[in-house]
Amino acid sequence: MMRALLILLALALPAAAQEESIVAGLSQSSVSITTNYVGSEILIFGAVKRDAPRPQGALDVIVAVEGPHTPVVVRQKERTAGIWINTDAVRIDSAPSFYAVATTGPLDRILNQTDDLRHRITIRQAIRSVGISSETEEPQAYMDALLRIREGSGRYRINEGSIWMDQQTLFRADVALPADLTEGQYRVRIFLTRDGHVIDMLERSIGVRKAGLERFLYTLSREQSALYGLLSLAMAVLAGWGASVIFQRLRR
């Protein structure tokens, strides 16, 4: 009898966990980087679908927008004889080129550490640095330096309390994308949390690619580097000559 009750309880738990789920969409699924691209804004909108009366407890939403991952080398500089020089360097296995987190409330209140570790939601968890401890005695200092640099440039950002939510059902988040985007697939993850626990997650993607003249120059630099170099040199000479002509006319 006891065994049968345990089996029924185990079967009931997944169903209970899915009493609330996310239904969401994006304002756009692709971004084209052109010569006049100065950044854009992505609107994430959605609702909470319920198959039962709303449970007790605080319901919150977290949105994480993540750019392509690349290895990163973080260097330490020291001032020697009045000159700043690189001394030590540490390689971080994989860090997102862009990472933005928007929430309905403070992260330390709406997300517990266990679920953060499982889903890699916060910026620190999104960075993978498996072997950094073997390269330096101060791995945390290098991680802090990477975060400080990318937060200062706007590549990493956390906007707590920026998601609008109505009646714990409808929600909306606006995430600004900078002008210096890296090409590739951007992952958009939407998390539904109750009392700090993730109860549902939905994932979407945004394709970012260069277009027009930007695409032509990018492809040329990768596929025909010699021609790209000659073209760059010719443009520099032409620009110099043009500036010289204008300067001479102004002097007359």
XYZ file of N, CA and C in Angstrom:
756
model
N 0.831 -1.196 0.000
C 0.000 0.000 0.000
C 0.876 1.261 0.000
N 1.863 1.272 0.906
C 2.769 2.415 0.994
C 3.526 2.626 -0.313
N 3.950 1.523 -0.935
C 4.679 1.631 -2.207
C 3.789 2.235 -3.294
N 2.513 1.831 -3.335
C 1.582 2.362 -4.329
C 1.371 3.861 -4.129
N 1.296 4.308 -2.851
C 1.128 5.728 -2.573
C 2.334 6.539 -3.027
N 3.534 5.980 -2.833
C 4.756 6.665 -3.261
C 4.809 6.813 -4.773
N 4.380 5.771 -5.504
C 4.368 5.824 -6.961
C 3.389 6.894 -7.454
N 2.205 6.943 -6.818
C 1.218 7.951 -7.199
C 1.730 9.355 -6.916
N 2.431 9.524 -5.791
C 2.985 10.827 -5.446
C 4.043 11.252 -6.455
N 4.896 10.307 -6.855
C 5.950 10.609 -7.826
C 5.355 11.003 -9.179
N 4.259 10.355 -9.564
C 3.602 10.689 -10.833
C 2.884 12.028 -10.763
N 2.449 12.393 -9.573
C 1.703 13.641 -9.425
C 2.610 14.857 -9.393
N 3.850 14.689 -8.941
C 4.765 15.833 -8.805
C 5.026 16.552 -10.115
N 5.375 15.888 -11.241
C 5.589 16.609 -12.494
C 4.361 17.383 -12.947
N 3.173 16.807 -12.738
C 1.951 17.489 -13.143
C 1.756 18.764 -12.342
N 2.072 18.706 -11.022
C 1.937 19.877 -10.177
C 2.913 20.960 -10.590
N 4.109 20.524 -10.998
C 5.133 21.494 -11.383
C 4.754 22.231 -12.651
N 3.864 21.670 -13.457
C 3.476 22.278 -14.716
C 2.120 22.965 -14.635
N 1.634 23.250 -13.426
C 0.375 23.960 -13.277
C 0.482 25.365 -13.849
N 1.708 25.926 -13.859
C 1.953 27.249 -14.424
C 3.059 27.137 -15.467
N 2.828 27.692 -16.646
C 3.825 27.642 -17.716
C 3.848 28.978 -18.448
N 4.907 29.172 -19.238
C 5.123 30.445 -19.923
C 4.647 30.367 -21.371
N 3.958 31.393 -21.799
C 3.626 31.597 -23.211
C 4.193 32.969 -23.569
N 5.155 33.014 -24.505
C 5.837 34.284 -24.752
C 6.274 34.413 -26.205
N 6.604 35.629 -26.593
C 7.090 35.909 -27.934
C 8.065 37.069 -27.918
N 8.724 37.304 -29.072
C 9.692 38.382 -29.216
C 9.216 39.356 -30.278
N 9.604 40.608 -30.133
C 9.219 41.613 -31.118
C 9.921 41.391 -32.448
N 11.076 40.725 -32.444
C 11.790 40.399 -33.666
C 12.687 39.196 -33.423
N 12.890 38.411 -34.472
C 13.692 37.199 -34.352
C 15.044 37.336 -35.029
N 15.325 38.508 -35.602
C 16.615 38.722 -36.256
C 16.997 40.193 -36.179
N 18.316 40.432 -36.205
C 18.857 41.791 -36.177
C 19.898 41.897 -37.282
N 19.788 42.918 -38.122
C 20.744 43.146 -39.205
C 21.660 44.303 -38.842
N 22.965 44.047 -38.881
C 23.943 45.081 -38.565
C 24.369 45.752 -39.868
N 23.996 47.004 -40.035
C 24.353 47.782 -41.223
C 25.312 48.902 -40.824
N 25.716 49.706 -41.809
C 26.673 50.784 -41.535
C 26.104 51.835 -40.594
N 24.787 51.992 -40.558
C 24.184 52.989 -39.679
C 23.519 52.364 -38.449
N 23.869 51.130 -38.139
C 23.287 50.460 -36.970
C 23.869 51.057 -35.684
N 23.022 51.517 -34.791
C 23.478 52.135 -33.539
C 22.901 51.421 -32.314
N 22.401 50.218 -32.533
C 21.790 49.485 -31.435
C 20.297 49.303 -31.677
N 19.687 48.440 -30.911
C 18.251 48.193 -31.046
C 17.693 47.722 -29.717
N 16.409 47.521 -29.680
C 15.749 47.074 -28.458
C 14.834 45.901 -28.774
N 14.939 44.881 -27.962
C 14.107 43.693 -28.122
C 13.002 43.717 -27.069
N 11.778 43.530 -27.519
C 10.643 43.440 -26.606
C 10.280 41.979 -26.412
N 10.286 41.542 -25.161
C 9.861 40.180 -24.810
C 8.540 40.298 -24.060
N 7.508 39.678 -24.563
C 6.185 39.796 -23.951
C 5.589 38.399 -23.788
N 4.734 38.253 -22.792
C 4.132 36.938 -22.602
C 3.127 36.913 -21.476
N 2.725 35.705 -21.147
C 1.730 35.500 -20.103
C 1.995 34.167 -19.409
N 1.418 34.022 -18.249
C 1.520 32.785 -17.480
C 0.247 31.977 -17.708
N 0.423 30.787 -18.253
C -0.722 29.907 -18.513
C -0.926 28.999 -17.308
N -2.169 28.904 -16.846
C -2.462 28.096 -15.660
C -3.506 27.036 -15.974
N -3.237 25.834 -15.473
C -4.186 24.730 -15.609
C -4.930 24.472 -14.306
N -4.679 25.348 -13.320
C -5.311 25.198 -12.007
C -5.338 26.573 -11.358
N -6.073 26.741 -10.251
C -6.064 28.029 -9.547
C -4.640 28.434 -9.165
N -4.401 29.730 -9.143
C -3.064 30.239 -8.863
C -2.598 29.830 -7.475
N -1.438 29.195 -7.378
C -0.924 28.788 -6.067
C -0.538 29.991 -5.218
N -0.328 29.746 -3.942
C 0.130 30.791 -3.043
C 1.631 31.010 -3.250
N 2.084 32.198 -2.903
C 3.507 32.504 -3.011
C 3.776 33.534 -4.098
N 4.941 34.164 -4.011
C 5.313 35.226 -4.958
C 5.766 34.634 -6.288
N 5.194 35.144 -7.374
C 5.550 34.713 -8.722
C 6.393 35.802 -9.379
N 7.510 35.404 -9.996
C 8.409 36.369 -10.621
C 8.884 35.855 -11.973
N 9.411 36.777 -12.782
C 9.917 36.459 -14.118
C 11.348 36.971 -14.241
N 12.196 36.141 -14.858
C 13.582 36.520 -15.158
C 13.810 36.296 -16.646
N 14.377 37.277 -17.314
C 14.726 37.160 -18.729
C 16.238 37.309 -18.867
N 16.874 36.357 -19.551
C 18.317 36.406 -19.785
C 18.572 36.351 -21.291
N 19.271 37.355 -21.803
C 19.636 37.411 -23.223
C 21.138 37.213 -23.318
N 21.544 36.170 -24.055
C 22.944 35.726 -24.051
C 23.502 35.669 -25.462
N 24.637 36.347 -25.669
C 25.297 36.339 -26.966
C 26.217 35.146 -27.131
N 26.821 34.979 -28.316
C 27.726 33.855 -28.567
C 28.901 33.839 -27.580
N 29.322 32.636 -27.218
C 30.442 32.469 -26.279
C 31.769 32.423 -27.034
N 32.793 33.010 -26.432
C 34.154 32.960 -26.977
C 35.144 32.849 -25.827
N 36.341 32.291 -26.070
C 37.390 32.321 -25.044
C 37.857 33.761 -24.822
N 38.292 34.053 -23.609
C 38.743 35.403 -23.274
C 40.067 35.321 -22.512
N 40.999 36.180 -22.872
C 42.261 36.291 -22.145
C 42.229 37.584 -21.339
N 42.334 37.466 -20.017
C 42.335 38.628 -19.127
C 43.776 38.862 -18.669
N 44.274 40.058 -18.915
C 45.659 40.401 -18.584
C 45.728 41.347 -17.398
N 46.781 41.164 -16.613
C 47.029 42.050 -15.482
C 48.130 43.039 -15.859
N 47.894 44.308 -15.571
C 48.876 45.339 -15.895
C 49.501 45.905 -14.628
N 50.786 46.220 -14.708
C 51.496 46.847 -13.607
C 52.294 48.035 -14.129
N 52.424 49.031 -13.280
C 53.156 50.232 -13.664
C 54.636 50.048 -13.330
N 55.463 50.052 -14.357
C 56.909 49.876 -14.192
C 57.629 51.033 -14.873
N 58.418 51.769 -14.085
C 59.163 52.926 -14.601
C 58.256 53.904 -15.334
N 57.068 54.100 -14.784
C 56.134 55.054 -15.366
C 55.358 54.544 -16.560
N 55.538 53.264 -16.914
C 54.858 52.693 -18.074
C 54.018 51.502 -17.626
N 52.771 51.439 -18.130
C 51.906 50.302 -17.830
C 52.229 49.159 -18.796
N 52.577 47.995 -18.250
C 52.901 46.836 -19.080
C 52.109 45.625 -18.603
N 51.868 44.680 -19.528
C 51.189 43.433 -19.176
C 52.152 42.517 -18.453
N 51.711 41.973 -17.328
C 52.559 41.059 -16.557
C 52.037 39.625 -16.638
N 50.859 39.372 -16.099
C 50.281 38.023 -16.110
C 49.020 38.005 -16.973
N 48.687 36.820 -17.469
C 47.482 36.646 -18.279
C 46.820 35.328 -17.921
N 45.495 35.324 -17.909
C 44.712 34.127 -17.587
C 43.669 33.929 -18.680
N 43.525 32.706 -19.130
C 42.547 32.384 -20.165
C 41.277 31.844 -19.524
N 40.162 32.473 -19.851
C 38.845 32.016 -19.404
C 38.220 31.225 -20.543
N 37.800 30.010 -20.242
C 37.363 29.065 -21.276
C 36.286 29.622 -22.193
N 35.236 30.188 -21.609
C 34.100 30.608 -22.428
C 33.309 31.678 -21.689
N 33.147 32.819 -22.350
C 32.359 33.904 -21.764
C 31.439 34.474 -22.836
N 30.200 34.783 -22.488
C 29.285 35.344 -23.488
C 29.747 36.719 -23.939
N 29.631 36.984 -25.235
C 30.015 38.291 -25.764
C 29.058 39.374 -25.291
N 27.835 38.982 -24.966
C 26.830 39.905 -24.433
C 25.941 39.140 -23.475
N 25.574 39.769 -22.363
C 24.691 39.095 -21.420
C 23.891 40.149 -20.668
N 22.578 40.046 -20.769
C 21.687 40.972 -20.073
C 20.642 40.195 -19.310
N 20.401 40.610 -18.080
C 19.394 39.971 -17.229
C 18.386 41.033 -16.799
N 17.120 40.750 -17.007
C 16.035 41.621 -16.546
C 15.142 40.810 -15.615
N 14.652 41.434 -14.562
C 13.860 40.717 -13.566
C 12.681 41.567 -13.095
N 11.767 40.896 -12.388
C 10.666 41.607 -11.746
C 11.030 42.071 -10.343
N 12.147 41.593 -9.824
C 12.555 41.956 -8.469
C 14.019 41.634 -8.232
N 14.521 41.869 -7.021
C 15.924 41.589 -6.707
C 16.258 40.103 -6.929
N 17.361 39.850 -7.606
C 17.735 38.467 -7.929
C 17.927 37.616 -6.685
N 18.529 38.178 -5.646
C 18.782 37.374 -4.448
C 17.495 36.994 -3.721
N 16.383 37.629 -4.087
C 15.095 37.288 -3.470
C 14.281 36.331 -4.324
N 14.362 36.460 -5.658
C 13.473 35.695 -6.535
C 14.147 34.451 -7.126
N 15.446 34.245 -6.835
C 16.142 33.086 -7.395
C 17.083 32.505 -6.356
N 16.922 31.203 -6.060
C 17.827 30.578 -5.106
C 19.116 30.124 -5.801
N 20.157 29.918 -5.027
C 21.473 29.598 -5.573
C 21.489 28.260 -6.290
N 20.711 27.303 -5.813
C 20.692 25.979 -6.444
C 20.168 26.056 -7.871
N 19.064 26.759 -8.071
C 18.505 26.881 -9.417
C 19.370 27.774 -10.302
N 20.028 28.739 -9.698
C 20.957 29.574 -10.472
C 22.109 28.722 -10.992
N 22.622 27.852 -10.154
C 23.714 26.964 -10.557
C 23.244 25.983 -11.623
N 22.028 25.472 -11.506
C 21.502 24.485 -12.452
C 21.252 25.106 -13.822
N 20.699 26.290 -13.856
C 20.314 26.910 -15.130
C 21.314 27.955 -15.628
N 22.320 28.286 -14.822
C 23.327 29.303 -15.191
C 22.645 30.599 -15.633
N 21.946 31.224 -14.699
C 21.150 32.403 -15.027
C 21.930 33.695 -14.823
N 22.579 33.859 -13.678
C 23.303 35.100 -13.423
C 24.568 35.152 -14.276
N 25.146 36.339 -14.394
C 26.300 36.531 -15.269
C 27.479 35.672 -14.826
N 27.750 35.616 -13.552
C 28.890 34.824 -13.065
C 28.732 33.351 -13.407
N 27.510 32.838 -13.329
C 27.287 31.436 -13.647
C 27.374 31.169 -15.144
N 27.098 32.190 -15.970
C 27.149 32.012 -17.425
C 28.576 31.897 -17.942
N 29.539 32.415 -17.172
C 30.944 32.355 -17.579
C 31.529 31.017 -17.145
N 32.169 30.318 -18.076
C 32.763 29.020 -17.769
C 34.280 29.169 -17.666
N 34.796 28.892 -16.495
C 36.237 29.037 -16.253
C 36.746 27.838 -15.465
N 36.685 26.680 -16.104
C 37.007 25.420 -15.418
C 38.448 25.378 -14.947
N 39.403 25.742 -15.818
C 40.813 25.580 -15.479
C 41.500 26.822 -14.975
N 40.739 27.866 -14.613
C 41.374 29.120 -14.220
C 42.153 28.997 -12.909
N 41.704 28.117 -12.021
C 42.383 27.974 -10.727
C 43.793 27.432 -10.863
N 44.053 26.669 -11.923
C 45.394 26.119 -12.125
C 46.349 27.136 -12.751
N 45.823 28.268 -13.246
C 46.659 29.266 -13.907
C 47.045 30.412 -12.985
N 46.285 30.618 -11.923
C 46.562 31.743 -11.041
C 46.121 31.428 -9.623
N 46.734 32.113 -8.668
C 46.353 31.953 -7.272
C 45.190 32.873 -6.904
N 44.846 33.784 -7.814
C 43.754 34.723 -7.560
C 42.730 34.683 -8.691
N 42.049 33.553 -8.884
C 41.080 33.455 -9.991
C 39.937 34.448 -9.876
N 39.519 34.746 -8.627
C 38.400 35.658 -8.441
C 38.733 37.063 -8.922
N 39.997 37.474 -8.756
C 40.401 38.813 -9.184
C 40.269 38.965 -10.699
N 40.615 37.923 -11.441
C 40.509 37.983 -12.899
C 39.057 37.947 -13.353
N 38.244 37.157 -12.656
C 36.814 37.129 -12.978
C 36.183 38.490 -12.711
N 36.550 39.106 -11.585
C 36.021 40.425 -11.255
C 36.453 41.454 -12.298
N 37.682 41.322 -12.792
C 38.182 42.261 -13.797
C 37.386 42.138 -15.098
N 37.107 40.895 -15.515
C 36.321 40.688 -16.736
C 34.928 41.285 -16.591
N 34.300 41.037 -15.446
C 32.959 41.576 -15.210
C 32.986 43.098 -15.189
N 33.998 43.666 -14.544
C 34.081 45.122 -14.437
C 34.250 45.772 -15.817
N 35.096 45.182 -16.649
C 35.348 45.733 -17.987
C 34.097 45.653 -18.856
N 33.438 44.489 -18.852
C 32.279 44.315 -19.736
C 31.027 44.996 -19.198
N 30.933 45.140 -17.905
C 29.826 45.924 -17.361
C 30.022 47.400 -17.699
N 31.271 47.860 -17.647
C 31.556 49.249 -17.979
C 31.287 49.583 -19.428
N 31.482 48.601 -20.324
C 31.236 48.823 -21.757
C 29.790 48.560 -22.152
N 28.976 48.098 -21.202
C 27.567 47.824 -21.500
C 27.302 46.446 -22.061
N 28.335 45.592 -22.125
C 28.118 44.245 -22.655
C 27.437 43.333 -21.642
N 27.686 43.561 -20.368
C 27.033 42.804 -19.303
C 26.197 43.786 -18.491
N 24.945 43.406 -18.250
C 24.093 44.301 -17.471
C 23.016 43.519 -16.739
N 22.642 44.013 -15.579
C 21.545 43.445 -14.799
C 20.565 44.564 -14.492
N 19.315 44.389 -14.895
C 18.269 45.384 -14.659
C 17.202 44.769 -13.762
N 17.435 44.849 -12.475
C 16.491 44.291 -11.519
C 15.252 45.181 -11.406
N 14.100 44.548 -11.410
C 12.847 45.284 -11.286
C 12.396 45.963 -12.567
N 13.021 45.638 -13.702
C 12.677 46.301 -14.965
C 11.553 45.606 -15.730
N 11.179 44.392 -15.332
C 10.092 43.681 -16.026
C 8.753 44.100 -15.441
N 7.870 44.540 -16.324
C 6.508 44.899 -15.909
C 5.664 43.632 -15.862
N 4.909 43.477 -14.762
C 4.045 42.308 -14.616
C 2.703 42.747 -14.050
N 1.612 42.257 -14.643
C 0.270 42.646 -14.245
C -0.503 41.449 -13.726
N -0.992 41.569 -12.506
C -1.821 40.543 -11.886
C -1.149 39.169 -11.880
N 0.171 39.157 -11.814
C 0.954 37.922 -11.832
C 0.593 37.020 -13.017
N 0.266 37.660 -14.131
C -0.126 36.893 -15.329
C 0.557 37.412 -16.583
N 0.369 38.692 -16.908
C 0.975 39.280 -18.099
C 2.302 39.936 -17.733
N 3.288 39.828 -18.629
C 4.574 40.468 -18.342
C 5.187 40.994 -19.628
N 6.112 41.938 -19.452
C 6.798 42.570 -20.579
C 8.196 43.000 -20.130
N 9.179 42.746 -21.004
C 10.564 43.153 -20.728
C 11.163 43.783 -21.981
N 11.907 44.861 -21.798
C 12.619 45.518 -22.894
C 14.116 45.374 -22.640
N 14.830 44.794 -23.599
C 16.269 44.589 -23.471
C 16.974 45.331 -24.605
N 17.857 46.241 -24.246
C 18.585 47.029 -25.245
C 19.816 46.267 -25.712
N 20.015 46.213 -27.017
C 21.198 45.590 -27.605
C 22.159 46.682 -28.048
N 23.457 46.577 -27.725
C 24.416 47.628 -28.068
C 24.757 47.631 -29.560
N 25.503 48.646 -29.973
C 25.867 48.779 -31.383
C 26.936 47.779 -31.797
N 27.829 47.414 -30.860
C 28.940 46.512 -31.207
C 28.595 45.056 -30.932
N 27.546 44.577 -31.583
C 27.117 43.194 -31.395
C 28.037 42.229 -32.141
N 28.224 41.057 -31.569
C 28.937 39.970 -32.234
C 27.946 39.156 -33.052
N 28.330 38.788 -34.257
C 27.445 37.977 -35.099
C 27.190 36.611 -34.470
N 26.004 36.072 -34.728
C 25.688 34.730 -34.253
C 24.278 34.641 -33.698
N 23.999 33.506 -33.050
C 22.690 33.271 -32.454
C 22.689 33.752 -31.009
N 21.716 34.555 -30.671
C 21.547 35.053 -29.306
C 20.415 34.271 -28.647
N 20.715 33.725 -27.485
C 19.735 32.904 -26.785
C 18.937 33.764 -25.803
N 17.619 33.679 -25.904
C 16.723 34.388 -24.983
C 16.029 33.340 -24.121
N 16.255 33.414 -22.820
C 15.631 32.457 -21.897
C 14.718 33.216 -20.935
N 13.521 32.689 -20.760
C 12.538 33.295 -19.863
C 12.248 32.290 -18.752
N 12.461 32.718 -17.526
C 12.273 31.837 -16.369
C 11.102 32.332 -15.532
N 10.294 31.377 -15.108
C 9.200 31.650 -14.185
C 9.601 31.079 -12.830
N 9.612 31.913 -11.800
C 10.011 31.443 -10.474
C 8.906 31.722 -9.462
N 8.789 30.819 -8.523
C 7.858 31.020 -7.405
C 8.609 30.725 -6.112
N 8.626 31.712 -5.242
C 9.345 31.605 -3.977
C 10.814 31.218 -4.207
N 11.401 31.741 -5.280
C 12.816 31.511 -5.545
C 13.146 30.275 -6.340
N 12.155 29.431 -6.623
C 12.389 28.190 -7.365
C 11.907 28.335 -8.814
N 12.710 27.859 -9.756
C 12.319 27.886 -11.162
C 11.255 26.818 -11.394
N 10.075 27.248 -11.882
C 8.998 26.281 -12.111
C 8.744 26.066 -13.604
N 9.270 26.957 -14.451
C 9.144 26.759 -15.893
C 10.172 27.627 -16.608
N 10.550 27.211 -17.815
C 11.523 27.955 -18.605
C 11.180 27.822 -20.077
N 11.303 28.925 -20.807
C 11.043 28.950 -22.239
C 12.240 29.583 -22.933
N 12.651 29.005 -24.064
C 13.831 29.511 -24.773
C 13.469 29.902 -26.206
N 13.989 31.057 -26.621
C 13.846 31.546 -27.981
C 15.234 31.974 -28.466
N 15.357 32.331 -29.741
C 16.651 32.761 -30.272
C 16.485 33.948 -31.211
N 17.538 34.750 -31.300
C 17.589 35.908 -32.192
C 18.846 35.782 -33.036
N 18.696 35.836 -34.352
C 19.848 35.767 -35.248
C 20.392 37.162 -35.523
N 21.691 37.343 -35.288
C 22.345 38.631 -35.524
C 23.386 38.441 -36.617
N 23.283 39.217 -37.695
C 24.243 39.115 -38.782
C 24.434 40.459 -39.452
N 25.612 40.622 -40.031
C 25.912 41.850 -40.775
C 25.163 41.832 -42.106
N 24.821 43.037 -42.588
C 24.085 43.159 -43.848
C 24.618 44.342 -44.639
N 24.374 44.320 -45.954
C 24.793 45.427 -46.803
C 26.297 45.541 -46.902
N 26.812 46.780 -46.844
C 28.243 47.038 -46.959
C 29.026 46.377 -45.839
N 28.454 46.365 -44.637
C 29.120 45.720 -43.501
C 29.367 44.241 -43.800
N 28.371 43.576 -44.361
C 28.499 42.155 -44.690
C 29.552 41.945 -45.778
N 29.557 42.813 -46.786
C 30.520 42.696 -47.876
C 31.953 42.827 -47.360
N 32.204 43.852 -46.539
C 33.553 44.066 -46.016
C 33.971 42.939 -45.075
N 33.038 42.454 -44.265
C 33.349 41.355 -43.341
C 33.718 40.094 -44.107
N 32.933 39.755 -45.133
C 33.207 38.562 -45.942
C 34.524 38.714 -46.695
N 34.761 39.914 -47.228
C 36.003 40.161 -47.967
C 37.218 40.016 -47.064
N 37.138 40.508 -45.846
C 38.279 40.425 -44.928
C 38.578 38.986 -44.519
N 37.544 38.127 -44.513
C 37.735 36.736 -44.110
C 38.156 35.840 -45.281
N 37.564 36.074 -46.444
C 37.775 35.168 -47.572
C 38.863 35.641 -48.538
N 39.097 36.960 -48.625
C 40.119 37.499 -49.519
C 40.878 38.606 -48.779
N 41.671 38.182 -47.822
C 42.352 39.137 -46.947
C 43.323 40.043 -47.702
N 44.007 39.500 -48.739
C 44.961 40.314 -49.501
C 44.243 41.447 -50.229
N 43.127 41.122 -50.876
C 42.350 42.137 -51.580
C 41.776 43.161 -50.608
N 41.360 42.688 -49.449
C 40.820 43.590 -48.424
C 41.896 44.565 -47.962
N 43.133 44.055 -47.789
C 44.231 44.919 -47.364
C 44.544 45.988 -48.403
N 44.570 45.589 -49.686
C 44.833 46.548 -50.764
C 43.720 47.589 -50.851
N 42.476 47.135 -50.696
C 41.344 48.059 -50.738
C 41.407 49.059 -49.587
N 41.779 48.593 -48.404
C 41.899 49.479 -47.243
C 42.993 50.508 -47.469
N 44.129 50.050 -48.042
C 45.242 50.962 -48.332
C 44.826 52.020 -49.351
N 44.127 51.583 -50.404
C 43.670 52.521 -51.436
C 42.717 53.558 -50.853
N 41.812 53.113 -49.979
C 40.868 54.046 -49.360
C 41.583 55.041 -48.463
N 42.625 54.581 -47.757
C 43.385 55.479 -46.894
C 44.123 56.532 -47.711
N 44.732 56.091 -48.839
C 45.440 57.032 -49.719
C 44.463 58.039 -50.304
N 43.302 57.564 -50.745
C 42.296 58.445 -51.333
C 41.791 59.459 -50.313
N 41.576 58.997 -49.076
C 41.116 59.905 -48.027
C 42.171 60.963 -47.721
N 43.449 60.540 -47.693
C 44.534 61.488 -47.439
C 44.654 62.516 -48.542
N 44.535 62.040 -49.777
C 44.614 62.955 -50.921
C 43.449 63.950 -50.906
N 42.244 63.449 -50.608
C 41.084 64.326 -50.552
C 41.216 65.390 -49.482
N 41.731 64.992 -48.305
C 41.918 65.957 -47.222
C 42.944 67.013 -47.606
N 44.007 66.579 -48.315
C 45.046 67.515 -48.751
C 44.491 68.537 -49.732
N 43.664 68.087 -50.675
C 43.068 68.996 -51.666
C 42.171 70.013 -50.982
N 41.356 69.552 -50.048
C 40.443 70.459 -49.345
C 41.221 71.490 -48.536
N 42.315 71.041 -47.885
C 43.132 71.936 -47.066
C 43.782 73.015 -47.928
N 44.275 72.637 -49.102
C 44.915 73.610 -50.011
C 43.918 74.641 -50.504
N 42.692 74.215 -50.806
C 41.673 75.153 -51.268
C 41.258 76.113 -50.167
N 41.248 75.626 -48.952
C 40.877 76.503 -47.839
C 41.931 77.562 -47.578
N 43.178 77.265 -47.886
C 44.259 78.215 -47.656
C 44.262 79.331 -48.687
N 43.641 79.097 -49.836
C 43.637 80.130 -50.886
C 42.682 81.272 -50.545
